[in-house]
């Protein structure tokens, strides 16, 4: 590869979103370069770790509708690579039955005819042993939900991209972007040029966008990824089809507790809180706040009697939050050949294949396959105030 070479597209950031975007571009025979600042694989961004939840249960129809095709695309990648990436477990949604948030989850499942089961306080423990349903809480199960094998998925999509002729360059940090009809991308060691650039830099998005004169309202938070030991090994095991779960709390959709059955560390369930503490991605480990763990301990003591209420393993990951928790999928407001995929707000992994398709479409000037109005940058720009 010569640094003078001109690419059809350069994708910056080889997390789940950049890797799927690069793969989609290579499938369309576009000459594509995927740049990653760290040596791969790494654990410093948002896409590492062995598992993520995949679900159609959402508060908004547009996510549920995108997930229809997304399940297909995950299955397609599994077939193409001959690798298993998804395991069906179902997703149990619990929350104050009358709360707007819980009702929105349930209504979306009903309206989109997603296979679901409603549990009542009478039959709950028959179906879900070892969990206490709080008084006043409702419970529904999104049947087709399950677990995605995250690290394996990332490795697979990057390999498929390379098999299609794509160039993946890790240990190559982008230090400057010069917009223009041909965009110039400078890295720690070279200079590249491309007709279009896709920025999928996760928590580092604003650090890169500064080179293009843009600052998005993104907040990076550190999440303590906690694993809780089972008192009786196997009680919450993926092999026994124990489901993933989400506990919606209050009226704020941002605030929830979620968990995945024991899988990566035998005899330990992964349970996390969705609100983290603000951090700088380059100094993540200096953030040592554990108030989310206190909240989890209280919840586990109350509702998961089969777990020791003390985390046995704590790892770190980051969310990049937007003010409304919806993604950013858009052209740069000034430079149309710079595309931005950012602010995945802690729920973007499952959408990887469809985000890749959409960012590829935007970079090629094609009409996007879905209505992207919920994801536009203009929603953050000041709206004119009505005249008094
Ligand atoms: C604890 C936790 C649990 C989650 N659970 C779920 C879940 O159950 N289901 C779900 O759907 N989603 C989940 N998510 C969210 C999901 O994992 C993220 O939305 C997704 O991984 C974001 O991917 P990304 O590609 O945008 O970011 P990243 O994975 O961070 O990728 C960005 C990449 O860009 C690189 N980069 C940055 N700057 C530069 C530069 N200057 N030059 C070169 N490279 C650069 C970074 O090194 C990084 O590799 C979870 C996230 C966390 C943290």
PDB file of C-alpha atoms in Angstrom, residues 164-294:
ATOM      1  CA  UNK A 164     -12.877  -8.972   0.210  1.00  0.00           C
ATOM      2  CA  UNK A 165      -9.669  -7.010  -0.419  1.00  0.00           C
ATOM      3  CA  UNK A 166     -10.140  -4.305   2.228  1.00  0.00           C
ATOM      4  CA  UNK A 167      -7.058  -2.930   3.978  1.00  0.00           C
ATOM      5  CA  UNK A 168      -7.065  -2.869   7.770  1.00  0.00           C
ATOM      6  CA  UNK A 169      -4.262  -0.901   9.357  1.00  0.00           C
ATOM      7  CA  UNK A 170      -4.069  -1.033  13.151  1.00  0.00           C
ATOM      8  CA  UNK A 171      -1.619   0.805  15.422  1.00  0.00           C
ATOM      9  CA  UNK A 172      -2.213   3.822  13.166  1.00  0.00           C
ATOM     10  CA  UNK A 173      -3.762   6.800  14.958  1.00  0.00           C
ATOM     11  CA  UNK A 174      -5.379   9.502  12.841  1.00  0.00           C
ATOM     12  CA  UNK A 175      -3.945  12.849  13.923  1.00  0.00           C
ATOM     13  CA  UNK A 176      -5.461  15.183  11.334  1.00  0.00           C
ATOM     14  CA  UNK A 177      -8.259  15.362   8.745  1.00  0.00           C
ATOM     15  CA  UNK A 178      -8.210  17.956   5.989  1.00  0.00           C
ATOM     16  CA  UNK A 179     -11.629  18.285   4.336  1.00  0.00           C
ATOM     17  CA  UNK A 180     -11.937  18.874   0.596  1.00  0.00           C
ATOM     18  CA  UNK A 181     -13.268  17.164  -2.539  1.00  0.00           C
ATOM     19  CA  UNK A 182     -10.484  14.670  -1.762  1.00  0.00           C
ATOM     20  CA  UNK A 183     -10.055  14.311   1.997  1.00  0.00           C
ATOM     21  CA  UNK A 184      -6.517  14.104   3.382  1.00  0.00           C
ATOM     22  CA  UNK A 185      -6.084  11.902   6.451  1.00  0.00           C
ATOM     23  CA  UNK A 186      -2.833  12.118   8.396  1.00  0.00           C
ATOM     24  CA  UNK A 187      -1.863   9.332  10.793  1.00  0.00           C
ATOM     25  CA  UNK A 188       0.987   8.919  13.256  1.00  0.00           C
ATOM     26  CA  UNK A 189       3.143   7.663  10.378  1.00  0.00           C
ATOM     27  CA  UNK A 190       1.618   8.506   6.971  1.00  0.00           C
ATOM     28  CA  UNK A 191      -0.760  10.589   4.892  1.00  0.00           C
ATOM     29  CA  UNK A 192      -3.697   9.058   2.975  1.00  0.00           C
ATOM     30  CA  UNK A 193      -6.277  10.488   0.580  1.00  0.00           C
ATOM     31  CA  UNK A 194      -9.849   9.422  -0.125  1.00  0.00           C
ATOM     32  CA  UNK A 195     -13.003  10.509  -1.921  1.00  0.00           C
ATOM     33  CA  UNK A 196     -14.941  10.113   1.317  1.00  0.00           C
ATOM     34  CA  UNK A 197     -14.229   9.502   4.989  1.00  0.00           C
ATOM     35  CA  UNK A 198     -16.404   7.810   7.620  1.00  0.00           C
ATOM     36  CA  UNK A 199     -15.659   8.717  11.235  1.00  0.00           C
ATOM     37  CA  UNK A 200     -16.626   5.916  13.638  1.00  0.00           C
ATOM     38  CA  UNK A 201     -14.282   6.754  16.486  1.00  0.00           C
ATOM     39  CA  UNK A 202     -16.601   5.851  19.388  1.00  0.00           C
ATOM     40  CA  UNK A 203     -15.668   7.789  22.548  1.00  0.00           C
ATOM     41  CA  UNK A 204     -12.985   9.683  20.592  1.00  0.00           C
ATOM     42  CA  UNK A 205     -15.453  11.124  18.039  1.00  0.00           C
ATOM     43  CA  UNK A 206     -15.162  14.748  19.199  1.00  0.00           C
ATOM     44  CA  UNK A 207     -11.368  14.516  19.433  1.00  0.00           C
ATOM     45  CA  UNK A 208     -11.350  13.773  15.684  1.00  0.00           C
ATOM     46  CA  UNK A 209     -14.189  16.065  14.678  1.00  0.00           C
ATOM     47  CA  UNK A 210     -12.333  19.040  16.097  1.00  0.00           C
ATOM     48  CA  UNK A 211     -10.160  18.837  12.934  1.00  0.00           C
ATOM     49  CA  UNK A 212     -13.313  19.485  10.898  1.00  0.00           C
ATOM     50  CA  UNK A 213     -14.607  22.370  13.051  1.00  0.00           C
ATOM     51  CA  UNK A 214     -17.445  20.346  14.606  1.00  0.00           C
ATOM     52  CA  UNK A 215     -18.240  19.654  18.249  1.00  0.00           C
ATOM     53  CA  UNK A 216     -21.167  17.316  18.958  1.00  0.00           C
ATOM     54  CA  UNK A 217     -23.034  17.160  22.282  1.00  0.00           C
ATOM     55  CA  UNK A 218     -21.519  13.824  23.280  1.00  0.00           C
ATOM     56  CA  UNK A 219     -20.803  12.660  26.797  1.00  0.00           C
ATOM     57  CA  UNK A 220     -18.396   9.776  27.363  1.00  0.00           C
ATOM     58  CA  UNK A 221     -19.070   7.700  30.470  1.00  0.00           C
ATOM     59  CA  UNK A 222     -17.274   4.766  32.018  1.00  0.00           C
ATOM     60  CA  UNK A 223     -19.398   1.723  32.821  1.00  0.00           C
ATOM     61  CA  UNK A 224     -18.328  -0.797  35.439  1.00  0.00           C
ATOM     62  CA  UNK A 225     -18.982  -4.173  33.819  1.00  0.00           C
ATOM     63  CA  UNK A 226     -19.784  -6.414  36.795  1.00  0.00           C
ATOM     64  CA  UNK A 227     -19.947 -10.194  37.027  1.00  0.00           C
ATOM     65  CA  UNK A 228     -21.774 -11.739  40.014  1.00  0.00           C
ATOM     66  CA  UNK A 229     -21.067 -15.245  41.305  1.00  0.00           C
ATOM     67  CA  UNK A 230     -23.899 -17.788  41.547  1.00  0.00           C
ATOM     68  CA  UNK A 231     -24.481 -19.382  44.960  1.00  0.00           C
ATOM     69  CA  UNK A 232     -25.413 -22.640  43.186  1.00  0.00           C
ATOM     70  CA  UNK A 233     -23.421 -22.896  39.937  1.00  0.00           C
ATOM     71  CA  UNK A 234     -25.705 -23.168  36.920  1.00  0.00           C
ATOM     72  CA  UNK A 235     -28.698 -21.300  38.413  1.00  0.00           C
ATOM     73  CA  UNK A 236     -28.543 -18.514  35.809  1.00  0.00           C
ATOM     74  CA  UNK A 237     -26.719 -20.323  33.015  1.00  0.00           C
ATOM     75  CA  UNK A 238     -27.011 -19.639  29.284  1.00  0.00           C
ATOM     76  CA  UNK A 239     -27.080 -23.404  28.625  1.00  0.00           C
ATOM     77  CA  UNK A 240     -30.244 -23.680  30.715  1.00  0.00           C
ATOM     78  CA  UNK A 241     -31.736 -20.889  28.569  1.00  0.00           C
ATOM     79  CA  UNK A 242     -31.782 -18.362  31.399  1.00  0.00           C
ATOM     80  CA  UNK A 243     -32.774 -15.140  29.582  1.00  0.00           C
ATOM     81  CA  UNK A 244     -31.086 -11.772  29.289  1.00  0.00           C
ATOM     82  CA  UNK A 245     -33.028  -9.108  31.171  1.00  0.00           C
ATOM     83  CA  UNK A 246     -33.709  -5.375  31.377  1.00  0.00           C
ATOM     84  CA  UNK A 247     -35.200  -3.716  34.416  1.00  0.00           C
ATOM     85  CA  UNK A 248     -36.641  -0.366  33.387  1.00  0.00           C
ATOM     86  CA  UNK A 249     -36.587   2.078  36.249  1.00  0.00           C
ATOM     87  CA  UNK A 250     -38.707   5.181  36.716  1.00  0.00           C
ATOM     88  CA  UNK A 251     -39.756   7.187  33.666  1.00  0.00           C
ATOM     89  CA  UNK A 252     -36.272   7.867  32.265  1.00  0.00           C
ATOM     90  CA  UNK A 253     -35.459   5.488  29.447  1.00  0.00           C
ATOM     91  CA  UNK A 254     -31.727   6.107  30.013  1.00  0.00           C
ATOM     92  CA  UNK A 255     -31.842   4.525  33.422  1.00  0.00           C
ATOM     93  CA  UNK A 256     -31.968   0.752  33.621  1.00  0.00           C
ATOM     94  CA  UNK A 257     -30.279  -2.334  34.983  1.00  0.00           C
ATOM     95  CA  UNK A 258     -29.545  -5.130  32.539  1.00  0.00           C
ATOM     96  CA  UNK A 259     -28.060  -8.586  32.694  1.00  0.00           C
ATOM     97  CA  UNK A 260     -26.906 -11.549  30.657  1.00  0.00           C
ATOM     98  CA  UNK A 261     -26.882 -15.211  31.707  1.00  0.00           C
ATOM     99  CA  UNK A 262     -23.671 -16.833  32.931  1.00  0.00           C
ATOM    100  CA  UNK A 263     -21.533 -17.511  29.907  1.00  0.00           C
ATOM    101  CA  UNK A 264     -18.041 -16.053  29.542  1.00  0.00           C
ATOM    102  CA  UNK A 265     -16.990 -16.637  33.160  1.00  0.00           C
ATOM    103  CA  UNK A 266     -18.610 -19.929  34.248  1.00  0.00           C
ATOM    104  CA  UNK A 267     -20.895 -19.483  37.251  1.00  0.00           C
ATOM    105  CA  UNK A 268     -21.023 -15.687  36.930  1.00  0.00           C
ATOM    106  CA  UNK A 269     -23.826 -13.533  35.604  1.00  0.00           C
ATOM    107  CA  UNK A 270     -23.065 -10.171  33.988  1.00  0.00           C
ATOM    108  CA  UNK A 271     -25.274  -7.420  35.460  1.00  0.00           C
ATOM    109  CA  UNK A 272     -24.626  -3.690  34.855  1.00  0.00           C
ATOM    110  CA  UNK A 273     -26.195  -0.289  35.438  1.00  0.00           C
ATOM    111  CA  UNK A 274     -26.740   1.956  32.441  1.00  0.00           C
ATOM    112  CA  UNK A 275     -25.632   5.229  34.056  1.00  0.00           C
ATOM    113  CA  UNK A 276     -21.880   5.660  34.280  1.00  0.00           C
ATOM    114  CA  UNK A 277     -19.515   8.419  35.313  1.00  0.00           C
ATOM    115  CA  UNK A 278     -18.113  11.010  32.947  1.00  0.00           C
ATOM    116  CA  UNK A 279     -14.634  10.283  31.663  1.00  0.00           C
ATOM    117  CA  UNK A 280     -12.030  11.150  29.043  1.00  0.00           C
ATOM    118  CA  UNK A 281     -11.420   8.060  26.879  1.00  0.00           C
ATOM    119  CA  UNK A 282      -7.657   8.541  27.143  1.00  0.00           C
ATOM    120  CA  UNK A 283      -7.880   8.550  30.952  1.00  0.00           C
ATOM    121  CA  UNK A 284     -10.691   6.018  31.487  1.00  0.00           C
ATOM    122  CA  UNK A 285      -9.007   4.177  34.336  1.00  0.00           C
ATOM    123  CA  UNK A 286      -8.654   7.343  36.404  1.00  0.00           C
ATOM    124  CA  UNK A 287     -12.437   7.333  36.824  1.00  0.00           C
ATOM    125  CA  UNK A 288     -12.972   5.186  39.922  1.00  0.00           C
ATOM    126  CA  UNK A 289     -16.566   6.055  40.916  1.00  0.00           C
ATOM    127  CA  UNK A 290     -18.446   2.942  42.094  1.00  0.00           C
ATOM    128  CA  UNK A 291     -21.891   4.398  42.864  1.00  0.00           C
ATOM    129  CA  UNK A 292     -23.374   2.247  40.067  1.00  0.00           C
ATOM    130  CA  UNK A 293     -22.059  -0.846  41.870  1.00  0.00           C
ATOM    131  CA  UNK A 294     -23.844   0.229  45.088  1.00  0.00           C
TER     132      UNK A 294
END
